[in-house]
Protein backbone atom coordinates (compact mmCIF):
# COMPACT_ATOMS: atom_id res chain seq x y z
CA UNK A 1 0.00 0.00 0.00
CA UNK A 2 1.36 3.43 -0.98
CA UNK A 3 1.95 5.69 1.98
CA UNK A 4 0.28 9.05 1.77
CA UNK A 5 2.76 11.82 2.48
CA UNK A 6 1.83 14.57 4.92
CA UNK A 7 3.80 17.63 3.82
CA UNK A 8 5.23 19.87 6.51
CA UNK A 9 3.38 22.91 5.12
CA UNK A 10 0.02 21.12 5.42
CA UNK A 11 0.69 19.48 8.77
CA UNK A 12 -1.69 20.36 11.60
CA UNK A 13 0.57 19.30 14.47
CA UNK A 14 -2.10 19.26 17.21
CA UNK A 15 -4.40 17.08 15.12
CA UNK A 16 -1.50 14.83 14.11
CA UNK A 17 -0.41 14.35 17.73
CA UNK A 18 -3.97 13.60 18.88
CA UNK A 19 -4.44 11.03 16.10
CA UNK A 20 -1.13 9.28 16.69
CA UNK A 21 -1.59 9.17 20.46
CA UNK A 22 -5.02 7.58 19.93
CA UNK A 23 -3.62 5.06 17.42
CA UNK A 24 -0.80 4.03 19.77
CA UNK A 25 -3.26 3.59 22.68
CA UNK A 26 -5.59 1.56 20.49
CA UNK A 27 -2.82 -0.75 19.22
CA UNK A 28 -1.12 -1.35 22.57
CA UNK A 29 -4.33 -1.65 24.61
CA UNK A 30 -3.47 -2.17 28.26
CA UNK A 31 -0.13 -3.86 27.41
CA UNK A 32 3.42 -2.57 27.22
CA UNK A 33 5.52 -1.19 24.41
CA UNK A 34 9.21 -0.47 24.14
CA UNK A 35 11.19 1.92 22.03
CA UNK A 36 14.82 2.65 21.33
CA UNK A 37 15.84 6.25 21.69
CA UNK A 38 19.01 7.17 19.83
CA UNK A 39 18.72 10.86 20.60
CA UNK A 40 18.12 11.66 16.93
CA UNK A 41 15.14 13.80 15.99
CA UNK A 42 12.87 10.95 14.86
CA UNK A 43 13.30 8.67 17.85
CA UNK A 44 13.06 11.63 20.24
CA UNK A 45 9.69 12.61 18.76
CA UNK A 46 8.44 9.02 18.91
CA UNK A 47 9.49 8.80 22.55
CA UNK A 48 7.43 11.88 23.39
CA UNK A 49 4.38 10.66 21.43
CA UNK A 50 4.64 7.21 23.00
CA UNK A 51 4.92 8.57 26.52
CA UNK A 52 1.98 10.88 25.94
CA UNK A 53 -0.03 7.84 24.82
CA UNK A 54 1.17 5.21 27.29
CA UNK A 55 3.00 6.94 30.16
CA UNK A 56 5.12 4.42 32.05
CA UNK A 57 3.81 1.58 29.91
CA UNK A 58 6.34 2.65 27.28
CA UNK A 59 9.80 1.41 28.24
CA UNK A 60 12.44 3.56 26.58
CA UNK A 61 15.94 2.21 25.99
CA UNK A 62 19.11 3.75 24.68
CA UNK A 63 20.96 0.97 22.88
CA UNK A 64 24.67 1.54 23.43
CA UNK A 65 25.89 -0.03 20.20
CA UNK A 66 29.40 1.42 20.46
CA UNK A 67 28.71 3.46 17.32
CA UNK A 68 27.27 6.60 18.88
CA UNK A 69 28.74 10.07 19.16
CA UNK A 70 30.90 11.24 22.08
CA UNK A 71 29.11 11.29 25.44
CA UNK A 72 25.78 10.49 23.80
CA UNK A 73 24.30 7.95 26.26
CA UNK A 74 24.58 10.26 29.26
CA UNK A 75 23.49 13.32 27.29
CA UNK A 76 20.29 11.57 26.19
CA UNK A 77 19.51 10.09 29.60
CA UNK A 78 19.87 13.57 31.15
CA UNK A 79 17.90 15.43 28.46
CA UNK A 80 14.96 13.04 28.81
CA UNK A 81 15.14 12.93 32.60
CA UNK A 82 14.44 16.68 32.39
CA UNK A 83 11.31 15.80 30.37
CA UNK A 84 10.38 13.19 33.01
CA UNK A 85 11.09 10.28 30.68
CA UNK A 86 13.20 7.50 32.15
CA UNK A 87 15.72 6.01 29.71
CA UNK A 88 17.46 2.70 30.39
CA UNK A 89 20.84 2.13 28.74
CA UNK A 90 21.29 -1.33 27.20
CA UNK A 91 24.94 -2.19 26.59
CA UNK A 92 25.25 -4.11 23.32
CA UNK A 93 28.63 -2.87 22.05
CA UNK A 94 30.21 -6.29 21.75
CA UNK A 95 27.28 -7.71 19.80
CA UNK A 96 27.44 -4.97 17.18
CA UNK A 97 31.20 -5.12 16.70
CA UNK A 98 31.06 -8.91 16.48
CA UNK A 99 28.34 -8.68 13.81
CA UNK A 100 30.35 -6.11 11.83
CA UNK A 101 33.65 -7.98 11.98
CA UNK A 102 35.13 -8.65 8.53
CA UNK A 103 32.33 -6.90 6.59
CA UNK A 104 33.25 -4.28 4.00
CA UNK A 105 30.23 -4.16 1.69
CA UNK A 106 27.93 -1.24 2.65
CA UNK A 107 24.68 -3.19 2.34
CA UNK A 108 26.09 -6.14 4.28
CA UNK A 109 27.14 -3.76 7.05
CA UNK A 110 23.66 -2.23 7.14
CA UNK A 111 22.06 -5.66 7.19
CA UNK A 112 24.30 -6.81 10.06
CA UNK A 113 23.26 -3.77 12.10
CA UNK A 114 19.58 -4.33 11.29
CA UNK A 115 19.70 -7.98 12.29
CA UNK A 116 21.61 -7.25 15.51
CA UNK A 117 19.17 -4.49 16.48
CA UNK A 118 15.96 -6.34 15.78
CA UNK A 119 16.68 -10.04 16.07
CA UNK A 120 19.06 -9.89 18.95
CA UNK A 121 18.99 -6.72 21.08
CA UNK A 122 15.32 -5.68 20.75
CA UNK A 123 14.06 -9.24 20.74
CA UNK A 124 15.74 -9.73 24.12
CA UNK A 125 14.41 -6.43 25.48
CA UNK A 126 10.92 -7.34 24.29
CA UNK A 127 11.14 -10.78 25.92
CA UNK A 128 12.40 -9.38 29.21
CA UNK A 129 9.86 -6.57 29.35
CA UNK A 130 6.82 -8.54 28.17
CA UNK A 131 6.11 -5.83 25.57
CA UNK A 132 4.30 -6.75 22.39
CA UNK A 133 5.17 -3.67 20.38
CA UNK A 134 8.21 -1.71 19.38
CA UNK A 135 7.59 1.95 18.59
CA UNK A 136 10.02 3.40 16.08
CA UNK A 137 10.68 6.58 14.15
CA UNK A 138 10.75 5.43 10.53
CA UNK A 139 10.07 8.35 8.20
CA UNK A 140 9.03 8.46 4.56
CA UNK A 141 12.53 9.18 3.24
CA UNK A 142 13.78 5.94 4.87
CA UNK A 143 11.04 4.00 3.08
CA UNK A 144 11.62 5.67 -0.30
CA UNK A 145 15.33 4.93 -0.43
CA UNK A 146 14.93 1.37 0.76
CA UNK A 147 12.14 0.54 -1.67
CA UNK A 148 14.07 2.17 -4.51
CA UNK A 149 17.00 -0.13 -3.64
CA UNK A 150 19.38 2.78 -3.00
CA UNK A 151 20.13 2.04 0.64
CA UNK A 152 18.60 -0.48 2.95
CA UNK A 153 17.64 1.82 5.81
CA UNK A 154 18.01 -0.03 9.08
CA UNK A 155 14.38 0.38 10.13
CA UNK A 156 12.22 -0.53 7.11
CA UNK A 157 10.43 -3.89 6.95
CA UNK A 158 6.80 -4.03 5.83
CA UNK A 159 7.52 -2.22 2.56
CA UNK A 160 10.04 -4.97 1.80
CA UNK A 161 7.45 -7.65 2.49
CA UNK A 162 8.93 -8.50 5.91
CA UNK A 163 6.38 -9.13 8.67
CA UNK A 164 8.09 -8.07 11.93
CA UNK A 165 5.68 -10.16 14.00
CA UNK A 166 6.66 -13.28 12.13
CA UNK A 167 10.35 -12.45 11.73
CA UNK A 168 11.15 -10.94 15.12
CA UNK A 169 8.22 -11.94 17.32
CA UNK A 170 6.82 -8.44 17.97
CA UNK A 171 4.79 -5.78 16.16
CA UNK A 172 6.24 -2.45 15.06
CA UNK A 173 4.37 0.86 15.27
CA UNK A 174 5.61 3.74 13.11
CA UNK A 175 3.72 6.94 13.88
CA UNK A 176 6.00 9.19 11.77
CA UNK A 177 5.97 7.17 8.58
CA UNK A 178 4.01 9.74 6.55
CA UNK A 179 6.37 12.59 7.43
CA UNK A 180 9.71 13.84 6.25
CA UNK A 181 12.32 15.48 8.45
CA UNK A 182 10.83 18.99 8.25
CA UNK A 183 7.44 17.63 9.38
CA UNK A 184 9.03 15.62 12.20
CA UNK A 185 10.71 18.76 13.54
CA UNK A 186 7.35 20.58 13.62
CA UNK A 187 5.80 17.74 15.60
CA UNK A 188 8.86 17.70 17.88
CA UNK A 189 8.36 21.33 18.78
CA UNK A 190 4.61 20.86 19.30
CA UNK A 191 5.09 17.81 21.50
CA UNK A 192 7.36 19.72 23.88
CA UNK A 193 10.91 18.76 22.91
CA UNK A 194 13.49 21.46 23.60
CA UNK A 195 15.02 23.15 20.53
CA UNK A 196 18.37 21.45 21.05
CA UNK A 197 16.61 18.12 20.41
CA UNK A 198 14.06 18.89 17.69
CA UNK A 199 16.51 21.10 15.77
CA UNK A 200 19.36 18.60 16.05
CA UNK A 201 21.03 17.66 12.79
CA UNK A 202 19.92 14.23 11.58
CA UNK A 203 21.97 11.23 12.63
CA UNK A 204 21.53 7.88 10.87
CA UNK A 205 20.31 4.67 12.50
CA UNK A 206 23.55 2.79 11.69
CA UNK A 207 25.28 5.67 13.50
CA UNK A 208 29.03 6.12 12.96
CA UNK A 209 29.15 2.81 11.08
CA UNK A 210 27.58 4.77 8.19
CA UNK A 211 30.72 6.93 8.21
CA UNK A 212 33.47 4.33 8.13
CA UNK A 213 34.30 3.08 4.64
CA UNK A 214 35.34 -0.57 4.78
CA UNK A 215 35.43 -2.71 7.91
CA UNK A 216 34.00 -1.10 11.05
CA UNK A 217 36.29 -1.67 14.04
CA UNK A 218 36.22 -0.04 17.51
CA UNK A 219 39.46 1.82 16.63
CA UNK A 220 38.08 3.26 13.40
CA UNK A 221 34.84 4.27 15.09
CA UNK A 222 36.82 6.02 17.83
CA UNK A 223 38.78 7.95 15.21
CA UNK A 224 35.64 9.05 13.35
CA UNK A 225 33.99 9.87 16.69
CA UNK A 226 36.82 12.27 17.58
CA UNK A 227 36.63 13.83 14.11
CA UNK A 228 32.85 14.17 14.46
CA UNK A 229 33.19 16.24 17.64
CA UNK A 230 35.41 18.72 15.79
CA UNK A 231 33.27 18.82 12.63
CA UNK A 232 30.10 19.41 14.66
CA UNK A 233 31.78 22.16 16.71
CA UNK A 234 33.19 23.98 13.70
CA UNK A 235 30.25 23.64 11.30
CA UNK A 236 27.37 24.41 13.67
CA UNK A 237 27.62 28.09 12.65
CA UNK A 238 26.70 27.19 9.07
CA UNK A 239 23.14 26.22 10.09
CA UNK A 240 23.38 23.49 7.42
CA UNK A 241 20.96 20.54 7.31
CA UNK A 242 23.66 18.00 8.23
CA UNK A 243 27.43 17.78 8.51
CA UNK A 244 29.68 14.82 9.12
CA UNK A 245 33.17 13.35 9.19
CA UNK A 246 33.88 10.23 7.15
CA UNK A 247 36.85 7.93 7.54
CA UNK A 248 38.24 6.62 4.27
CA UNK A 249 39.60 3.12 3.91
CA UNK A 250 42.83 3.96 2.08
CA UNK A 251 45.78 5.56 3.79
CA UNK A 252 47.78 8.26 2.03
CA UNK A 253 51.30 9.55 2.33
CA UNK A 254 51.73 12.51 4.61
CA UNK A 255 54.55 14.01 6.68
CA UNK A 256 54.84 15.20 10.24
CA UNK A 257 57.85 16.78 11.86
CA UNK A 258 59.97 15.94 8.84
CA UNK A 259 59.05 12.25 8.90
CA UNK A 260 56.93 10.27 6.45
CA UNK A 261 53.53 9.38 7.90
CA UNK A 262 51.31 6.99 5.96
CA UNK A 263 48.08 8.19 7.52
CA UNK A 264 44.32 8.42 7.51
CA UNK A 265 42.05 10.55 5.36
CA UNK A 266 38.96 12.25 6.69
CA UNK A 267 36.33 13.54 4.29
CA UNK A 268 34.07 16.30 5.57
CA UNK A 269 30.59 16.63 4.11
CA UNK A 270 28.18 19.45 4.86
CA UNK A 271 24.76 19.46 3.24
CA UNK A 272 22.05 21.96 2.42
CA UNK A 273 18.73 20.16 2.10
CA UNK A 274 15.04 20.50 2.91
CA UNK A 275 14.12 16.90 3.49
CA UNK A 276 17.20 14.77 2.59
CA UNK A 277 15.74 13.66 -0.74
CA UNK A 278 18.15 15.88 -2.62
CA UNK A 279 21.03 17.88 -1.20
CA UNK A 280 23.81 20.24 -2.24
CA UNK A 281 27.16 20.85 -0.55
CA UNK A 282 27.08 23.96 1.63
CA UNK A 283 29.29 26.84 0.48
CA UNK A 284 31.22 26.93 3.71
CA UNK A 285 33.38 29.97 4.32
CA UNK A 286 37.01 29.15 3.54
CA UNK A 287 38.32 30.36 6.90
CA UNK A 288 36.02 27.87 8.65
CA UNK A 289 37.17 25.01 6.41
CA UNK A 290 40.81 25.95 6.95
CA UNK A 291 40.43 25.91 10.75
CA UNK A 292 38.54 22.62 10.52
CA UNK A 293 41.35 21.06 8.47
CA UNK A 294 43.96 22.32 10.93
CA UNK A 295 42.10 20.92 13.91
CA UNK A 296 41.48 17.52 12.30
CA UNK A 297 45.13 16.95 11.42
CA UNK A 298 46.43 18.20 14.75
CA UNK A 299 43.81 16.81 17.17
CA UNK A 300 42.88 13.43 15.66
CA UNK A 301 45.82 11.03 15.87
CA UNK A 302 46.95 9.62 12.53
CA UNK A 303 44.98 11.96 10.24
CA UNK A 304 47.13 13.49 7.49
CA UNK A 305 44.54 14.38 4.85
CA UNK A 306 41.21 16.23 4.95
CA UNK A 307 38.95 16.69 1.94
CA UNK A 308 35.62 18.48 1.50
CA UNK A 309 32.87 16.69 -0.46
CA UNK A 310 31.54 18.83 -3.31
CA UNK A 311 29.29 16.37 -5.17
CA UNK A 312 25.50 16.88 -4.90
CA UNK A 313 22.88 14.25 -4.02
CA UNK A 314 22.10 12.69 -6.48
CA UNK A 315 24.28 11.04 -7.62
CA UNK A 316 25.97 11.13 -4.18
CA UNK A 317 24.04 10.14 -1.11
CA UNK A 318 24.52 12.02 2.15
CA UNK A 319 26.18 9.23 4.14
CA UNK A 320 28.85 7.12 2.46
CA UNK A 321 27.60 3.70 3.49
P1 LIG B 1 21.39 9.23 2.53
O1 LIG B 1 22.77 8.84 2.93
O2 LIG B 1 20.54 8.06 2.18
O3 LIG B 1 20.75 9.86 3.83
O4 LIG B 1 21.36 10.30 1.46
C1 LIG B 1 19.55 10.60 3.86
C2 LIG B 1 19.26 10.96 5.31
O5 LIG B 1 18.90 9.78 6.03
C3 LIG B 1 19.85 9.52 7.07
N1 LIG B 1 20.09 8.07 7.07
C4 LIG B 1 19.45 7.20 7.86
N2 LIG B 1 18.55 7.39 8.82
N3 LIG B 1 18.44 5.06 9.20
C5 LIG B 1 18.07 6.32 9.52
O6 LIG B 1 17.26 6.48 10.43
C6 LIG B 1 19.34 4.77 8.23
O7 LIG B 1 19.66 3.62 7.97
C7 LIG B 1 19.87 5.91 7.54
N4 LIG B 1 20.76 6.04 6.52
C8 LIG B 1 20.88 7.36 6.24
C9 LIG B 1 21.08 10.34 6.72
O8 LIG B 1 21.84 10.67 7.87
C10 LIG B 1 20.47 11.53 6.03
O9 LIG B 1 19.98 12.49 6.95
Coordinates of C-alpha atoms and ligand atoms in Angstrom, one line a residue:
X1 CA 0.0 0.0 0.0
X2 CA 1.4 3.4 -1.0
X3 CA 1.9 5.7 2.0
X4 CA 0.3 9.1 1.8
X5 CA 2.8 11.8 2.5
X6 CA 1.8 14.6 4.9
X7 CA 3.8 17.6 3.8
X8 CA 5.2 19.9 6.5
X9 CA 3.4 22.9 5.1
X10 CA 0.0 21.1 5.4
X11 CA 0.7 19.5 8.8
X12 CA -1.7 20.4 11.6
X13 CA 0.6 19.3 14.5
X14 CA -2.1 19.3 17.2
X15 CA -4.4 17.1 15.1
X16 CA -1.5 14.8 14.1
X17 CA -0.4 14.4 17.7
X18 CA -4.0 13.6 18.9
X19 CA -4.4 11.0 16.1
X20 CA -1.1 9.3 16.7
X21 CA -1.6 9.2 20.5
X22 CA -5.0 7.6 19.9
X23 CA -3.6 5.1 17.4
X24 CA -0.8 4.0 19.8
X25 CA -3.3 3.6 22.7
X26 CA -5.6 1.6 20.5
X27 CA -2.8 -0.8 19.2
X28 CA -1.1 -1.4 22.6
X29 CA -4.3 -1.7 24.6
X30 CA -3.5 -2.2 28.3
X31 CA -0.1 -3.9 27.4
X32 CA 3.4 -2.6 27.2
X33 CA 5.5 -1.2 24.4
X34 CA 9.2 -0.5 24.1
X35 CA 11.2 1.9 22.0
X36 CA 14.8 2.7 21.3
X37 CA 15.8 6.2 21.7
X38 CA 19.0 7.2 19.8
X39 CA 18.7 10.9 20.6
X40 CA 18.1 11.7 16.9
X41 CA 15.1 13.8 16.0
X42 CA 12.9 11.0 14.9
X43 CA 13.3 8.7 17.9
X44 CA 13.1 11.6 20.2
X45 CA 9.7 12.6 18.8
X46 CA 8.4 9.0 18.9
X47 CA 9.5 8.8 22.5
X48 CA 7.4 11.9 23.4
X49 CA 4.4 10.7 21.4
X50 CA 4.6 7.2 23.0
X51 CA 4.9 8.6 26.5
X52 CA 2.0 10.9 25.9
X53 CA 0.0 7.8 24.8
X54 CA 1.2 5.2 27.3
X55 CA 3.0 6.9 30.2
X56 CA 5.1 4.4 32.1
X57 CA 3.8 1.6 29.9
X58 CA 6.3 2.7 27.3
X59 CA 9.8 1.4 28.2
X60 CA 12.4 3.6 26.6
X61 CA 15.9 2.2 26.0
X62 CA 19.1 3.7 24.7
X63 CA 21.0 1.0 22.9
X64 CA 24.7 1.5 23.4
X65 CA 25.9 0.0 20.2
X66 CA 29.4 1.4 20.5
X67 CA 28.7 3.5 17.3
X68 CA 27.3 6.6 18.9
X69 CA 28.7 10.1 19.2
X70 CA 30.9 11.2 22.1
X71 CA 29.1 11.3 25.4
X72 CA 25.8 10.5 23.8
X73 CA 24.3 8.0 26.3
X74 CA 24.6 10.3 29.3
X75 CA 23.5 13.3 27.3
X76 CA 20.3 11.6 26.2
X77 CA 19.5 10.1 29.6
X78 CA 19.9 13.6 31.2
X79 CA 17.9 15.4 28.5
X80 CA 15.0 13.0 28.8
X81 CA 15.1 12.9 32.6
X82 CA 14.4 16.7 32.4
X83 CA 11.3 15.8 30.4
X84 CA 10.4 13.2 33.0
X85 CA 11.1 10.3 30.7
X86 CA 13.2 7.5 32.1
X87 CA 15.7 6.0 29.7
X88 CA 17.5 2.7 30.4
X89 CA 20.8 2.1 28.7
X90 CA 21.3 -1.3 27.2
X91 CA 24.9 -2.2 26.6
X92 CA 25.3 -4.1 23.3
X93 CA 28.6 -2.9 22.1
X94 CA 30.2 -6.3 21.8
X95 CA 27.3 -7.7 19.8
X96 CA 27.4 -5.0 17.2
X97 CA 31.2 -5.1 16.7
X98 CA 31.1 -8.9 16.5
X99 CA 28.3 -8.7 13.8
X100 CA 30.3 -6.1 11.8
X101 CA 33.7 -8.0 12.0
X102 CA 35.1 -8.6 8.5
X103 CA 32.3 -6.9 6.6
X104 CA 33.3 -4.3 4.0
X105 CA 30.2 -4.2 1.7
X106 CA 27.9 -1.2 2.7
X107 CA 24.7 -3.2 2.3
X108 CA 26.1 -6.1 4.3
X109 CA 27.1 -3.8 7.0
X110 CA 23.7 -2.2 7.1
X111 CA 22.1 -5.7 7.2
X112 CA 24.3 -6.8 10.1
X113 CA 23.3 -3.8 12.1
X114 CA 19.6 -4.3 11.3
X115 CA 19.7 -8.0 12.3
X116 CA 21.6 -7.2 15.5
X117 CA 19.2 -4.5 16.5
X118 CA 16.0 -6.3 15.8
X119 CA 16.7 -10.0 16.1
X120 CA 19.1 -9.9 18.9
X121 CA 19.0 -6.7 21.1
X122 CA 15.3 -5.7 20.8
X123 CA 14.1 -9.2 20.7
X124 CA 15.7 -9.7 24.1
X125 CA 14.4 -6.4 25.5
X126 CA 10.9 -7.3 24.3
X127 CA 11.1 -10.8 25.9
X128 CA 12.4 -9.4 29.2
X129 CA 9.9 -6.6 29.4
X130 CA 6.8 -8.5 28.2
X131 CA 6.1 -5.8 25.6
X132 CA 4.3 -6.7 22.4
X133 CA 5.2 -3.7 20.4
X134 CA 8.2 -1.7 19.4
X135 CA 7.6 2.0 18.6
X136 CA 10.0 3.4 16.1
X137 CA 10.7 6.6 14.2
X138 CA 10.8 5.4 10.5
X139 CA 10.1 8.3 8.2
X140 CA 9.0 8.5 4.6
X141 CA 12.5 9.2 3.2
X142 CA 13.8 5.9 4.9
X143 CA 11.0 4.0 3.1
X144 CA 11.6 5.7 -0.3
X145 CA 15.3 4.9 -0.4
X146 CA 14.9 1.4 0.8
X147 CA 12.1 0.5 -1.7
X148 CA 14.1 2.2 -4.5
X149 CA 17.0 -0.1 -3.6
X150 CA 19.4 2.8 -3.0
X151 CA 20.1 2.0 0.6
X152 CA 18.6 -0.5 2.9
X153 CA 17.6 1.8 5.8
X154 CA 18.0 0.0 9.1
X155 CA 14.4 0.4 10.1
X156 CA 12.2 -0.5 7.1
X157 CA 10.4 -3.9 6.9
X158 CA 6.8 -4.0 5.8
X159 CA 7.5 -2.2 2.6
X160 CA 10.0 -5.0 1.8
X161 CA 7.5 -7.7 2.5
X162 CA 8.9 -8.5 5.9
X163 CA 6.4 -9.1 8.7
X164 CA 8.1 -8.1 11.9
X165 CA 5.7 -10.2 14.0
X166 CA 6.7 -13.3 12.1
X167 CA 10.3 -12.5 11.7
X168 CA 11.2 -10.9 15.1
X169 CA 8.2 -11.9 17.3
X170 CA 6.8 -8.4 18.0
X171 CA 4.8 -5.8 16.2
X172 CA 6.2 -2.5 15.1
X173 CA 4.4 0.9 15.3
X174 CA 5.6 3.7 13.1
X175 CA 3.7 6.9 13.9
X176 CA 6.0 9.2 11.8
X177 CA 6.0 7.2 8.6
X178 CA 4.0 9.7 6.5
X179 CA 6.4 12.6 7.4
X180 CA 9.7 13.8 6.3
X181 CA 12.3 15.5 8.4
X182 CA 10.8 19.0 8.3
X183 CA 7.4 17.6 9.4
X184 CA 9.0 15.6 12.2
X185 CA 10.7 18.8 13.5
X186 CA 7.3 20.6 13.6
X187 CA 5.8 17.7 15.6
X188 CA 8.9 17.7 17.9
X189 CA 8.4 21.3 18.8
X190 CA 4.6 20.9 19.3
X191 CA 5.1 17.8 21.5
X192 CA 7.4 19.7 23.9
X193 CA 10.9 18.8 22.9
X194 CA 13.5 21.5 23.6
X195 CA 15.0 23.1 20.5
X196 CA 18.4 21.5 21.1
X197 CA 16.6 18.1 20.4
X198 CA 14.1 18.9 17.7
X199 CA 16.5 21.1 15.8
X200 CA 19.4 18.6 16.1
X201 CA 21.0 17.7 12.8
X202 CA 19.9 14.2 11.6
X203 CA 22.0 11.2 12.6
X204 CA 21.5 7.9 10.9
X205 CA 20.3 4.7 12.5
X206 CA 23.5 2.8 11.7
X207 CA 25.3 5.7 13.5
X208 CA 29.0 6.1 13.0
X209 CA 29.2 2.8 11.1
X210 CA 27.6 4.8 8.2
X211 CA 30.7 6.9 8.2
X212 CA 33.5 4.3 8.1
X213 CA 34.3 3.1 4.6
X214 CA 35.3 -0.6 4.8
X215 CA 35.4 -2.7 7.9
X216 CA 34.0 -1.1 11.0
X217 CA 36.3 -1.7 14.0
X218 CA 36.2 0.0 17.5
X219 CA 39.5 1.8 16.6
X220 CA 38.1 3.3 13.4
X221 CA 34.8 4.3 15.1
X222 CA 36.8 6.0 17.8
X223 CA 38.8 7.9 15.2
X224 CA 35.6 9.1 13.3
X225 CA 34.0 9.9 16.7
X226 CA 36.8 12.3 17.6
X227 CA 36.6 13.8 14.1
X228 CA 32.8 14.2 14.5
X229 CA 33.2 16.2 17.6
X230 CA 35.4 18.7 15.8
X231 CA 33.3 18.8 12.6
X232 CA 30.1 19.4 14.7
X233 CA 31.8 22.2 16.7
X234 CA 33.2 24.0 13.7
X235 CA 30.2 23.6 11.3
X236 CA 27.4 24.4 13.7
X237 CA 27.6 28.1 12.6
X238 CA 26.7 27.2 9.1
X239 CA 23.1 26.2 10.1
X240 CA 23.4 23.5 7.4
X241 CA 21.0 20.5 7.3
X242 CA 23.7 18.0 8.2
X243 CA 27.4 17.8 8.5
X244 CA 29.7 14.8 9.1
X245 CA 33.2 13.3 9.2
X246 CA 33.9 10.2 7.1
X247 CA 36.9 7.9 7.5
X248 CA 38.2 6.6 4.3
X249 CA 39.6 3.1 3.9
X250 CA 42.8 4.0 2.1
X251 CA 45.8 5.6 3.8
X252 CA 47.8 8.3 2.0
X253 CA 51.3 9.6 2.3
X254 CA 51.7 12.5 4.6
X255 CA 54.6 14.0 6.7
X256 CA 54.8 15.2 10.2
X257 CA 57.8 16.8 11.9
X258 CA 60.0 15.9 8.8
X259 CA 59.1 12.2 8.9
X260 CA 56.9 10.3 6.4
X261 CA 53.5 9.4 7.9
X262 CA 51.3 7.0 6.0
X263 CA 48.1 8.2 7.5
X264 CA 44.3 8.4 7.5
X265 CA 42.1 10.6 5.4
X266 CA 39.0 12.3 6.7
X267 CA 36.3 13.5 4.3
X268 CA 34.1 16.3 5.6
X269 CA 30.6 16.6 4.1
X270 CA 28.2 19.5 4.9
X271 CA 24.8 19.5 3.2
X272 CA 22.0 22.0 2.4
X273 CA 18.7 20.2 2.1
X274 CA 15.0 20.5 2.9
X275 CA 14.1 16.9 3.5
X276 CA 17.2 14.8 2.6
X277 CA 15.7 13.7 -0.7
X278 CA 18.2 15.9 -2.6
X279 CA 21.0 17.9 -1.2
X280 CA 23.8 20.2 -2.2
X281 CA 27.2 20.8 -0.6
X282 CA 27.1 24.0 1.6
X283 CA 29.3 26.8 0.5
X284 CA 31.2 26.9 3.7
X285 CA 33.4 30.0 4.3
X286 CA 37.0 29.2 3.5
X287 CA 38.3 30.4 6.9
X288 CA 36.0 27.9 8.6
X289 CA 37.2 25.0 6.4
X290 CA 40.8 25.9 6.9
X291 CA 40.4 25.9 10.7
X292 CA 38.5 22.6 10.5
X293 CA 41.3 21.1 8.5
X294 CA 44.0 22.3 10.9
X295 CA 42.1 20.9 13.9
X296 CA 41.5 17.5 12.3
X297 CA 45.1 17.0 11.4
X298 CA 46.4 18.2 14.8
X299 CA 43.8 16.8 17.2
X300 CA 42.9 13.4 15.7
X301 CA 45.8 11.0 15.9
X302 CA 46.9 9.6 12.5
X303 CA 45.0 12.0 10.2
X304 CA 47.1 13.5 7.5
X305 CA 44.5 14.4 4.9
X306 CA 41.2 16.2 5.0
X307 CA 38.9 16.7 1.9
X308 CA 35.6 18.5 1.5
X309 CA 32.9 16.7 -0.5
X310 CA 31.5 18.8 -3.3
X311 CA 29.3 16.4 -5.2
X312 CA 25.5 16.9 -4.9
X313 CA 22.9 14.2 -4.0
X314 CA 22.1 12.7 -6.5
X315 CA 24.3 11.0 -7.6
X316 CA 26.0 11.1 -4.2
X317 CA 24.0 10.1 -1.1
X318 CA 24.5 12.0 2.2
X319 CA 26.2 9.2 4.1
X320 CA 28.9 7.1 2.5
X321 CA 27.6 3.7 3.5
Ligands
LIG1 P1 21.4 9.2 2.5 O1 22.8 8.8 2.9 O2 20.5 8.1 2.2 O3 20.8 9.9 3.8 O4 21.4 10.3 1.5 C1 19.5 10.6 3.9 C2 19.3 11.0 5.3 O5 18.9 9.8 6.0 C3 19.9 9.5 7.1 N1 20.1 8.1 7.1 C4 19.5 7.2 7.9 N2 18.6 7.4 8.8 N3 18.4 5.1 9.2 C5 18.1 6.3 9.5 O6 17.3 6.5 10.4 C6 19.3 4.8 8.2 O7 19.7 3.6 8.0 C7 19.9 5.9 7.5 N4 20.8 6.0 6.5 C8 20.9 7.4 6.2 C9 21.1 10.3 6.7 O8 21.8 10.7 7.9 C10 20.5 11.5 6.0 O9 20.0 12.5 7.0

